[in-house]
Amino acid sequence: MDRDFDIIIIGGGHAGAEAAWAASRLGMKTALISLDPTRIGAMSCNPAIGGLAKGQMVREIDALGGLMGIATDNTGIQFRMLNRSKGPAVWGPRAQCDKYKYAAQVQRLLSECPNLTIIAGEVSDIIVDDTPLHHRGTGFQPVSSSEEHGLKTHATVTGIVLGDGSRLTCRAAIVTTGTFLRALMHTGESKTEGGRVGEESARGLSGCLEKLGLELGRLKTGTPPRLNRQTIDFSQSTLQPGDDTPVPFSYLNEYKVASCDTRVASEDISRNSHLASRHWRPPLPQINCWLGGTTHEIHEIIRANLHRAPMYSGQIQSTGPRYCPSIEDKVVRFADKESHQIFLEPEGLDTDEIYCNGISTSLPADVQAEVIRRIPGLEKAEVLRWGYAVEYDMVWPHQIRATMETKKVSGLFLAGQINGTSGYEEAAAQGMMAGINAVQYVNTGEAGFTLRRDQAYIGVLVDDLVTKHPIEPYRMFTSRAEHRLLLRNDNADLRLTEIGREIGLVDDDRWARFNQTKQAIEASVEALLKIKLHGSTAYELLRRPDYSWDKIAAELSAGGLNVDPHIGWRVETQIKYQGYIARQDKAIERMGELEEKLIPVDFDYLRVSGLRNEARSKLLQFTPRSLGQALRISGITPADVTVLAVAMKRSQRVG
């Protein structure tokens, strides 16, 4: 086995897979270390990708040249666009995947990556400055309080040690351990070590991270029971089919449908030429899901057994996700509700496993059995796996920069649930950012790739992590993005593909297809500004809420403009939001001035006179990258930022 690498990635979940994809495709000699390589890309909880805001992030990952969108399209068994009752800005694409085929697809795609070696093993130690941490003994000291405010690193990562004692060297390392750090699973009073059923816990890394001076926390997540499809009476549930016209996650599939067949007719093109739209069809058969619900009787059973629920008995002390609560939490927090929704979702085409979305629980097995038997249609359901909660270590994310690099150790990056997030999509987004920045670090000695809040949901995610102390696992919502009218799922390629090309992740084929689409959109807009319909330009008509592309498509065709309907819809959406976006652009421009004022990495907050003690404490804790980021830290006021700006100017003059 080769023992010398540019970048080593620890963990093969969604963050690790995306980091490995990015690093290896950008030319780095990369190693991905997994406890079990056959579980790389595994969907531990619901085998679904996307949803509100999360779907936008997957589109962004794809637009940058990432992995998740491609794997989802290849293995999706139901595609739905959520939130269609509202405007396109908050539509969220979602796909139910075949969980076994998804993991196999991720593994296949990674196997085709150049420069990538996948290694089975557990990382027991991290090597910094050529010395394993565990070998430093009691003489090892983390960053001192006098140094911490200046962000001086005391160590540089140089390798890792595997469980068998063998060493691998590297110039950067990315930790993506998910829920496996000192992980403990709970089902009632029963406790088992492990981050996922049938898989061991990662025991050694938590101690290594603590020796590096990183402050760890403890969070929890949970999963519901799985049932045997053959034993469920679906006639008592409401059928929930997928969309008749599925929307792909990967722009590569969208471009195949629309971009390759798009023509914008000029005056020399026959008015009779017309292009029929072709719809993308998923490669796998599509299935139905079903919707059911709990009852008052079930809620009473749960209340009567709360003393046996680990979250209420005191067995679990850590915080779980507020926006994805267990059924125990729902019954307690929403005591007036007579029923809670349950989504019965198949986990694959070749399995009878049904995921019971909505009843995540860590209640004892006998209580779970009683609850399930009282759900309409599940009276005779066979339980294939009981629900459980899992507690795990994480690193409080104020200790990382927006590049995902730790502040205390050069070349050490963290991504995924280790940073306190929840969800496959949030993990994948961080993995991509960490992979890109690790490459920059190896190449230049400094990681510097970030995305702004007005550029991407990914930018919102990372900025929230490094400016806000999480009190629960972080989950992305559209409400977190102040620029959500701009950050739509339809325009992620227009926002980010050029950036992905500059980085090097967007290959020639995707780049050519993107440019063809971009040119078609621009030419269509230009043509609409010239075509007159009903006394106005076609452009002005499309700005009105009562006009759509479909409504005027025939007239446009008669006037010589023939555009694939999907491109037409993108043009219409862009036009309808243009006025709102123009107003947002002004706000973005104002904030941009603060974002451009970078705070030096060694800036001494202790010497800033006139700064409130609370503000100084927050700035020392979060060490913001810019004045704009400083302003978004809870407890920092505009007046504090003004004092800081004056001190920075004074420091520059003195320097």
XYZ file of C-alpha atoms in Angstrom:
655
model
C 0.000 0.000 0.000
C 1.216 3.472 -0.880
C 1.808 5.435 2.328
C 2.390 8.966 1.062
C -0.537 11.168 0.005
C -1.321 14.808 -0.636
C -4.710 14.636 1.101
C -6.183 12.030 3.454
C -9.935 11.933 4.071
C -11.147 10.186 7.220
C -14.680 8.827 6.792
C -16.679 7.704 3.765
C -20.097 9.267 4.306
C -21.590 11.987 2.141
C -19.045 14.604 3.244
C -16.130 12.239 2.748
C -17.326 11.089 -0.669
C -17.729 14.666 -1.919
C -14.335 15.692 -0.497
C -12.649 12.697 -2.162
C -14.390 13.431 -5.486
C -13.214 17.046 -5.441
C -9.659 16.476 -4.198
C -8.846 13.584 -6.525
C -10.370 15.230 -9.610
C -8.347 18.349 -8.888
C -5.148 16.352 -9.217
C -4.337 15.522 -5.614
C -3.002 12.126 -4.624
C -5.879 11.299 -2.296
C -6.681 8.557 0.221
C -10.189 7.916 1.547
C -10.124 5.863 4.758
C -13.313 4.109 5.797
C -14.076 1.613 8.550
C -15.943 -0.389 5.882
C -15.467 0.645 2.226
C -18.633 -1.276 1.267
C -20.563 1.312 3.302
C -19.169 4.385 1.543
C -22.090 6.602 0.545
C -24.524 4.713 2.785
C -27.826 6.399 3.577
C -28.046 5.873 7.328
C -31.480 7.387 7.748
C -34.109 8.204 5.131
C -32.918 7.258 1.616
C -33.992 10.628 0.238
C -32.017 13.518 -1.199
C -33.175 17.120 -1.344
C -36.265 18.904 -0.086
C -36.861 22.534 0.798
C -33.515 24.412 0.708
C -31.678 21.075 0.792
C -32.596 20.466 -2.861
C -31.146 23.855 -3.757
C -27.866 22.852 -2.095
C -27.673 19.631 -4.106
C -28.198 21.635 -7.310
C -25.376 23.942 -6.180
C -23.067 21.014 -5.488
C -23.809 19.744 -8.980
C -23.340 23.149 -10.603
C -19.851 23.315 -9.064
C -19.035 19.899 -10.511
C -19.874 17.688 -7.542
C -21.044 14.129 -7.069
C -24.380 14.027 -5.245
C -26.709 15.186 -8.038
C -25.364 12.608 -10.488
C -25.714 9.752 -7.978
C -29.247 10.863 -7.085
C -30.470 10.995 -10.672
C -29.025 7.552 -11.363
C -30.701 5.936 -8.344
C -33.874 7.950 -7.702
C -37.103 5.934 -7.521
C -39.449 8.871 -6.903
C -38.920 12.532 -7.835
C -41.100 15.335 -6.464
C -40.856 19.113 -6.582
C -41.965 20.378 -3.171
C -43.641 23.716 -2.401
C -45.170 24.197 -5.858
C -48.041 26.149 -4.295
C -45.537 28.986 -3.760
C -43.165 30.759 -6.120
C -40.263 28.981 -7.861
C -37.750 30.672 -5.538
C -38.682 28.287 -2.736
C -39.460 25.158 -4.744
C -37.418 22.253 -3.442
C -36.549 19.207 -5.569
C -36.611 15.922 -3.657
C -35.867 12.340 -4.671
C -36.519 9.072 -2.868
C -33.546 6.866 -3.736
C -32.847 3.172 -3.747
C -30.448 3.244 -0.785
C -28.448 0.216 -1.879
C -28.082 1.413 -5.454
C -27.184 4.913 -4.241
C -24.245 3.680 -2.164
C -23.138 1.418 -5.024
C -23.352 4.357 -7.425
C -21.233 6.595 -5.170
C -18.666 3.819 -4.848
C -18.641 3.292 -8.627
C -18.153 6.992 -9.334
C -15.343 7.229 -6.793
C -13.684 4.127 -8.250
C -13.387 5.996 -11.539
C -11.673 9.001 -9.944
C -8.023 9.429 -10.851
C -5.540 9.656 -7.993
C -7.930 8.162 -5.398
C -7.032 5.228 -3.136
C -9.698 3.763 -0.841
C -8.365 2.156 2.343
C -10.226 -0.004 4.859
C -9.261 0.850 8.407
C -9.773 2.979 11.484
C -7.699 6.083 12.119
C -6.396 5.866 15.667
C -4.181 8.926 15.729
C -3.382 12.179 13.950
C 0.225 13.151 13.280
C 1.115 16.814 13.662
C 4.586 18.180 13.046
C 5.680 14.577 12.406
C 4.709 13.422 15.930
C 1.575 11.402 16.762
C -0.469 13.204 19.393
C -0.779 10.148 21.608
C 3.024 9.984 21.807
C 3.331 13.496 23.205
C 2.111 12.448 26.630
C 1.301 15.041 29.254
C 3.842 17.448 27.810
C 1.553 18.369 24.926
C 0.054 21.822 25.285
C -2.719 23.330 23.152
C -2.681 26.939 22.029
C -2.061 29.184 25.014
C -4.549 31.883 25.972
C -2.036 34.567 25.041
C -1.693 33.131 21.530
C -5.293 32.170 20.886
C -6.574 35.638 20.058
C -3.953 35.901 17.309
C -4.964 32.553 15.745
C -1.386 31.314 15.777
C -1.298 27.627 15.034
C 0.902 25.396 17.139
C 0.845 22.461 14.762
C 0.577 21.365 11.153
C -1.001 18.051 10.221
C 1.474 15.704 8.543
C -0.227 12.320 8.622
C -2.346 9.740 10.419
C -1.888 6.438 12.207
C -4.134 3.464 11.430
C -5.409 0.990 13.984
C -2.743 -1.547 12.997
C -0.016 0.979 13.787
C 0.901 1.826 10.189
C 1.466 5.477 9.305
C 0.325 7.415 6.277
C 1.780 10.834 5.534
C -0.130 13.739 4.011
C -0.010 17.478 3.530
C -3.670 17.984 4.485
C -6.334 15.884 6.202
C -10.128 16.124 6.213
C -12.114 14.590 9.081
C -15.635 13.555 8.014
C -16.597 11.071 10.706
C -20.350 11.773 10.769
C -22.073 10.230 13.789
C -19.277 7.760 14.567
C -17.087 9.638 17.107
C -17.567 7.823 20.438
C -20.999 6.928 19.118
C -23.612 5.285 21.321
C -26.963 3.940 20.083
C -30.047 3.876 22.328
C -33.249 1.833 22.088
C -35.028 2.227 25.394
C -32.731 1.197 28.225
C -30.512 -0.734 25.792
C -27.237 0.945 24.788
C -24.844 -0.242 22.083
C -21.623 1.307 20.825
C -21.787 2.268 17.156
C -22.649 5.089 14.774
C -25.007 2.957 12.693
C -26.636 -0.460 13.156
C -24.042 -3.178 12.650
C -21.097 -0.743 12.529
C -18.545 0.120 15.184
C -17.895 3.431 16.853
C -14.720 5.441 16.128
C -13.178 5.624 19.579
C -9.720 7.140 19.194
C -10.202 10.313 17.174
C -12.127 12.244 19.811
C -9.124 12.116 22.133
C -6.828 13.228 19.301
C -9.021 16.228 18.540
C -9.153 17.174 22.210
C -5.359 16.991 22.430
C -5.204 19.416 19.539
C -7.045 21.870 21.771
C -10.413 21.538 20.022
C -13.513 21.815 22.176
C -15.911 18.916 21.626
C -19.636 18.746 22.155
C -22.198 15.978 22.058
C -25.299 15.823 19.861
C -27.933 13.242 19.036
C -29.948 12.153 16.062
C -32.462 9.389 15.543
C -34.116 7.084 13.060
C -37.520 5.339 12.864
C -38.330 1.633 12.630
C -38.273 -0.169 9.265
C -41.209 -2.385 8.308
C -41.800 -5.260 5.913
C -43.725 -3.991 2.897
C -45.476 -7.341 2.453
C -47.159 -7.010 5.861
C -48.619 -3.492 5.406
C -52.209 -2.715 4.391
C -51.666 0.317 2.168
C -55.393 0.675 1.467
C -55.678 2.574 4.752
C -53.050 5.124 3.631
C -53.181 7.942 1.098
C -51.268 7.292 -2.127
C -48.431 9.753 -2.745
C -47.077 9.385 -6.299
C -44.089 11.180 -7.771
C -44.240 13.935 -10.401
C -45.438 13.025 -13.883
C -42.566 15.084 -15.283
C -39.563 14.459 -13.013
C -36.948 17.199 -12.648
C -33.349 15.953 -12.460
C -30.869 17.154 -9.868
C -27.851 17.139 -12.166
C -27.601 19.842 -14.785
C -25.923 17.268 -16.997
C -29.304 15.562 -17.347
C -31.149 18.846 -17.691
C -28.800 19.975 -20.436
C -29.329 16.699 -22.304
C -33.048 17.440 -22.350
C -33.083 21.118 -23.126
C -29.735 22.600 -23.944
C -28.739 20.213 -26.696
C -32.028 20.833 -28.505
C -32.313 24.558 -27.930
C -32.367 26.990 -30.821
C -33.135 30.675 -30.747
C -34.463 31.517 -34.164
C -33.055 34.629 -35.801
C -34.546 36.358 -38.837
C -32.874 33.966 -41.252
C -34.394 30.868 -39.572
C -37.650 29.625 -41.006
C -40.714 30.619 -39.027
C -41.964 27.072 -39.456
C -39.108 25.535 -37.476
C -40.326 24.284 -34.122
C -38.608 22.253 -31.446
C -40.614 19.856 -29.320
C -39.505 19.512 -25.717
C -38.148 16.163 -24.592
C -38.553 15.228 -20.951
C -35.860 13.579 -18.881
C -36.773 10.117 -17.695
C -35.111 8.564 -14.634
C -33.195 5.381 -15.439
C -34.871 3.382 -12.646
C -38.560 2.412 -12.352
C -40.576 4.933 -10.330
C -42.562 3.956 -7.233
C -45.270 5.369 -4.960
C -45.060 6.415 -1.339
C -47.982 6.509 1.108
C -49.213 8.949 3.751
C -50.701 7.904 7.079
C -50.929 9.232 10.601
C -50.813 8.589 14.334
C -53.851 8.627 16.619
C -54.799 9.974 20.050
C -54.551 6.420 21.430
C -50.942 6.172 20.191
C -50.076 9.479 21.830
C -51.421 8.211 25.152
C -49.244 5.086 24.892
C -46.180 7.248 24.279
C -46.990 9.579 27.184
C -47.423 6.600 29.484
C -43.937 5.360 28.566
C -41.946 8.595 28.505
C -40.087 7.474 31.623
C -38.580 4.696 29.454
C -37.551 7.046 26.633
C -33.797 7.836 26.859
C -34.372 11.538 26.134
C -36.781 11.821 29.064
C -35.271 9.347 31.507
C -31.951 11.218 31.584
C -30.111 8.430 29.773
C -29.414 10.852 26.879
C -28.102 14.286 27.849
C -27.246 15.648 24.399
C -29.428 17.800 22.152
C -31.327 16.453 19.172
C -32.614 18.189 16.021
C -35.569 20.457 16.857
C -36.835 20.476 13.286
C -36.715 16.708 12.891
C -38.058 15.630 16.295
C -38.741 12.151 17.560
C -42.335 11.054 17.949
C -41.810 11.381 21.719
C -40.870 15.046 21.277
C -43.826 15.677 18.960
C -46.301 14.245 21.469
C -44.848 16.364 24.286
C -44.286 19.607 22.366
C -47.533 19.514 20.398
C -49.817 18.051 23.025
C -52.942 19.507 21.401
C -52.448 17.684 18.093
C -54.575 14.585 17.588
C -52.415 13.170 14.795
C -48.940 13.446 13.278
C -48.173 12.540 9.679
C -46.342 9.344 8.794
C -44.805 8.825 5.347
C -44.310 5.209 4.325
C -41.381 5.291 1.915
C -39.762 2.314 0.142
C -36.016 2.019 0.691
C -35.323 0.359 -2.654
C -36.608 -1.634 -5.601
C -35.157 -4.964 -4.513
C -36.050 -4.814 -0.826
C -39.263 -4.912 1.182
C -37.944 -2.366 3.697
C -40.304 0.554 4.316
C -38.986 3.667 6.057
C -41.529 5.137 8.525
C -40.788 8.817 8.093
C -42.330 10.775 10.959
C -41.968 8.354 13.857
C -38.261 8.565 14.637
C -37.941 7.109 18.119
C -35.678 5.634 20.778
C -38.504 4.109 22.816
C -38.047 0.493 23.932
C -38.851 -2.156 21.346
C -41.994 -3.333 23.138
C -43.401 0.207 23.159
C -42.491 0.708 19.488
C -44.325 -2.530 18.684
C -47.426 -1.321 20.511
C -47.338 2.028 18.725
C -46.912 0.475 15.287
C -49.774 -1.997 15.785
C -52.157 0.908 16.395
C -51.293 2.851 13.259
C -54.036 2.286 10.650
C -52.758 -0.207 8.083
C -49.824 -1.346 10.235
C -51.758 -3.637 12.562
C -49.952 -6.711 11.208
C -46.721 -5.035 10.136
C -43.504 -6.937 10.711
C -40.687 -4.810 12.151
C -37.407 -5.394 10.340
C -35.423 -2.966 12.485
C -36.341 -0.967 15.555
C -35.862 2.775 15.702
C -32.983 4.128 17.764
C -31.174 7.310 18.750
C -27.446 7.796 18.409
C -25.265 10.139 20.455
C -21.926 11.242 19.025
C -19.082 13.693 19.523
C -18.772 16.806 17.388
C -16.511 19.872 17.248
C -18.085 23.247 17.975
C -17.799 24.978 14.581
C -16.618 28.373 15.826
C -13.227 26.608 15.804
C -13.165 26.337 11.999
C -12.824 28.993 9.334
C -15.221 29.447 6.421
C -12.769 27.309 4.431
C -13.518 24.382 6.818
C -9.907 24.480 8.092
C -9.437 24.350 11.838
C -8.039 27.526 13.353
C -5.622 25.702 15.617
C -4.057 23.192 13.223
C -2.876 24.090 9.739
C -3.991 21.660 7.050
C -6.660 19.972 9.198
C -10.196 20.354 7.821
C -13.544 19.246 9.273
C -16.707 18.571 7.258
C -20.171 17.154 7.860
C -21.910 16.205 11.084
C -18.676 16.616 13.028
C -19.378 20.366 12.636
C -22.819 20.063 14.228
C -24.971 19.786 11.107
C -27.754 17.367 10.228
C -28.510 15.853 6.824
C -26.801 14.311 3.810
C -26.990 17.527 1.797
C -25.400 19.761 4.443
C -22.638 17.174 4.848
C -21.974 16.903 1.111
C -21.801 20.687 0.742
C -19.196 20.923 3.502
C -17.279 17.993 2.042
C -17.006 19.747 -1.305
C -15.840 22.975 0.342
C -13.274 21.118 2.443
C -11.993 19.157 -0.567
C -11.532 22.283 -2.674
C -9.825 24.174 0.140
C -7.562 21.280 1.062
C -6.346 21.307 -2.549
C -5.716 25.048 -2.361
C -3.851 24.573 0.907
C -1.613 21.875 -0.557
C -0.929 23.934 -3.678
C -0.377 27.341 -2.110
C -0.067 26.894 1.648
C -3.319 28.749 2.201
C -7.000 27.820 1.852
C -9.139 30.674 0.595
C -12.209 29.415 -1.285
C -15.504 30.640 0.172
C -18.984 31.366 -1.129
C -20.966 34.427 -0.076
C -24.473 34.299 1.359
C -25.815 35.912 -1.804
C -24.061 33.340 -4.023
C -25.333 30.059 -2.635
C -27.149 28.244 0.140
C -23.766 26.614 0.692
C -22.464 30.075 1.565
C -25.329 30.549 4.033
C -24.635 27.153 5.608
C -20.937 27.731 6.181
C -21.376 31.331 7.319
C -24.016 30.289 9.854
C -21.717 27.570 11.186
C -18.792 29.906 11.805
C -20.794 32.840 13.229
C -23.488 31.170 15.338
C -23.005 28.745 18.225
C -25.361 25.835 17.467
C -27.679 24.608 20.208
C -28.920 21.695 18.081
C -27.916 19.907 14.865
C -28.022 22.542 12.100
C -30.488 22.001 9.272
C -30.851 24.246 6.223
C -34.151 26.068 5.576
C -35.108 28.617 2.940
C -35.869 31.054 5.770
C -32.169 31.103 6.713
C -31.260 32.681 3.345
C -32.014 36.398 3.139
C -31.306 36.264 -0.615
C -33.509 33.229 -1.340
C -35.229 34.925 -4.296
C -31.849 34.862 -6.006
C -30.773 31.436 -4.723
C -33.301 29.368 -6.685
C -32.890 25.736 -7.657
C -33.321 26.594 -11.357
C -30.391 29.026 -11.602
C -27.657 27.311 -9.561
C -25.639 26.748 -12.746
C -25.795 30.436 -13.698
C -24.587 31.304 -10.191
C -21.857 28.726 -9.730
C -20.731 26.787 -12.816
C -18.265 29.467 -13.901
C -16.785 29.299 -10.392
C -16.581 25.518 -10.666
C -14.793 25.902 -13.988
C -12.241 28.286 -12.478
C -11.602 25.816 -9.666
C -11.172 22.978 -12.141
C -14.094 20.696 -11.215
C -16.282 21.513 -14.223
C -15.077 19.400 -17.131
C -15.171 20.315 -20.818
C -18.437 18.512 -21.554
C -20.371 20.180 -18.735
C -18.794 23.540 -19.614
C -19.848 23.298 -23.260
C -23.420 22.342 -22.340
C -23.618 25.107 -19.741
C -22.466 27.737 -22.219
C -24.992 26.541 -24.775
C -27.767 26.934 -22.216
C -26.511 30.295 -20.975
C -26.307 31.638 -24.531
C -29.824 30.371 -25.274
C -31.189 32.137 -22.186
C -29.388 35.389 -22.986
C -30.447 35.320 -26.639
C -34.041 34.609 -25.646
C -34.119 37.560 -23.257
C -32.624 39.816 -25.929
C -35.240 38.661 -28.435
C -38.113 39.172 -25.987
C -37.068 42.795 -25.530
C -37.647 43.333 -29.263
C -40.810 41.311 -29.933
C -44.058 43.281 -29.600
C -47.209 41.514 -28.364
C -50.485 43.162 -27.316
C -48.935 46.627 -27.263
C -45.970 45.688 -25.072
C -42.703 43.895 -25.477
C -42.870 40.170 -24.773
C -40.386 40.825 -21.970
C -42.789 43.237 -20.247
C -45.676 40.798 -20.667
C -43.746 38.055 -18.904
C -43.145 40.340 -15.945
C -46.898 40.304 -15.291
C -48.308 37.591 -13.002
C -51.118 36.745 -15.449
C -48.735 35.908 -18.317
C -46.563 32.817 -18.645
C -44.275 31.394 -21.305
C -46.855 28.760 -22.190
C -49.476 31.459 -22.714
C -47.461 33.331 -25.333
C -45.286 30.524 -26.732
C -47.412 30.073 -29.874
C -47.299 33.806 -30.643
C -43.552 33.876 -30.067
C -43.112 30.952 -32.431
C -45.212 32.716 -35.074
C -42.947 35.732 -34.589
C -39.839 33.662 -35.245
C -38.701 32.781 -31.720
C -38.498 29.024 -31.170
C -37.117 27.981 -27.806
C -37.256 24.720 -25.950
C -40.057 25.068 -23.346
C -37.690 24.323 -20.459
C -35.415 27.190 -21.496
C -38.530 29.312 -21.893
C -39.583 28.518 -18.337
C -36.140 29.465 -17.028
C -36.318 32.747 -18.926
C -39.790 33.470 -17.574
C -38.703 32.757 -13.982
C -35.659 35.004 -14.367
C -37.787 37.842 -15.749
C -40.487 37.570 -13.076
C -37.936 37.831 -10.258
C -35.826 40.527 -11.887
C -37.417 43.450 -10.023
C -37.038 41.792 -6.625
C -33.478 40.775 -7.405
C -32.561 44.331 -8.422
C -33.592 45.497 -4.947
C -31.640 42.662 -3.336
C -28.598 43.584 -5.406
C -28.498 46.991 -3.732
C -28.475 45.385 -0.302
C -25.813 42.927 -1.452
C -23.689 45.806 -2.716
C -23.911 47.601 0.636
C -22.990 44.463 2.577
C -20.259 43.708 0.052
C -18.279 46.695 1.245
C -18.080 45.147 4.716
C -17.346 41.681 3.308
C -14.345 43.063 1.422
C -12.820 44.501 4.592
C -10.904 41.444 5.759
C -9.731 41.221 9.347
C -6.063 40.191 9.549
C -5.599 36.661 10.853
C -3.310 37.901 13.633
C -5.458 40.922 14.580
C -5.230 41.612 18.333
C -8.757 42.225 19.648
C -7.392 42.687 23.181
C -5.803 45.988 22.186
C -8.952 47.529 20.658
C -10.011 50.329 22.999
C -13.700 51.160 23.208
C -14.823 47.623 22.400
C -17.421 46.187 24.764
C -16.275 43.194 26.785
C -19.073 41.006 25.350
C -18.091 41.979 21.805
C -14.404 41.310 22.494
C -15.257 37.895 23.932
C -17.385 37.000 20.882
C -14.723 38.160 18.436
C -12.063 36.121 20.227
C -14.331 33.072 20.115
C -15.445 33.274 16.475
C -12.506 35.212 14.937
C -14.502 36.463 11.913
C -12.981 36.657 8.458
C -14.372 40.110 7.620
C -16.301 43.016 9.112
C -19.423 41.688 7.390
C -19.026 38.306 9.050
C -18.361 40.017 12.389
C -21.672 41.862 12.120
C -23.536 38.538 11.759
C -22.201 37.159 15.045
C -24.865 37.086 17.728
C -24.096 39.799 20.279
C -22.095 42.011 17.893
C -23.707 45.395 17.154
C -23.114 47.866 14.292
C -21.409 50.113 16.845
C -18.961 47.314 17.694
C -18.140 46.890 14.017
C -17.546 50.643 13.685
C -15.092 50.537 16.597
C -13.399 47.522 15.021
C -13.148 49.229 11.616
C -11.511 52.292 13.171
C -9.034 50.081 15.042
C -8.185 48.207 11.833
C -7.466 51.481 10.003
C -5.301 52.678 12.867
C -3.417 49.375 12.878
C -2.816 49.629 9.109
C -1.395 53.144 9.470
C 0.909 52.032 12.282
C 1.968 48.976 10.270
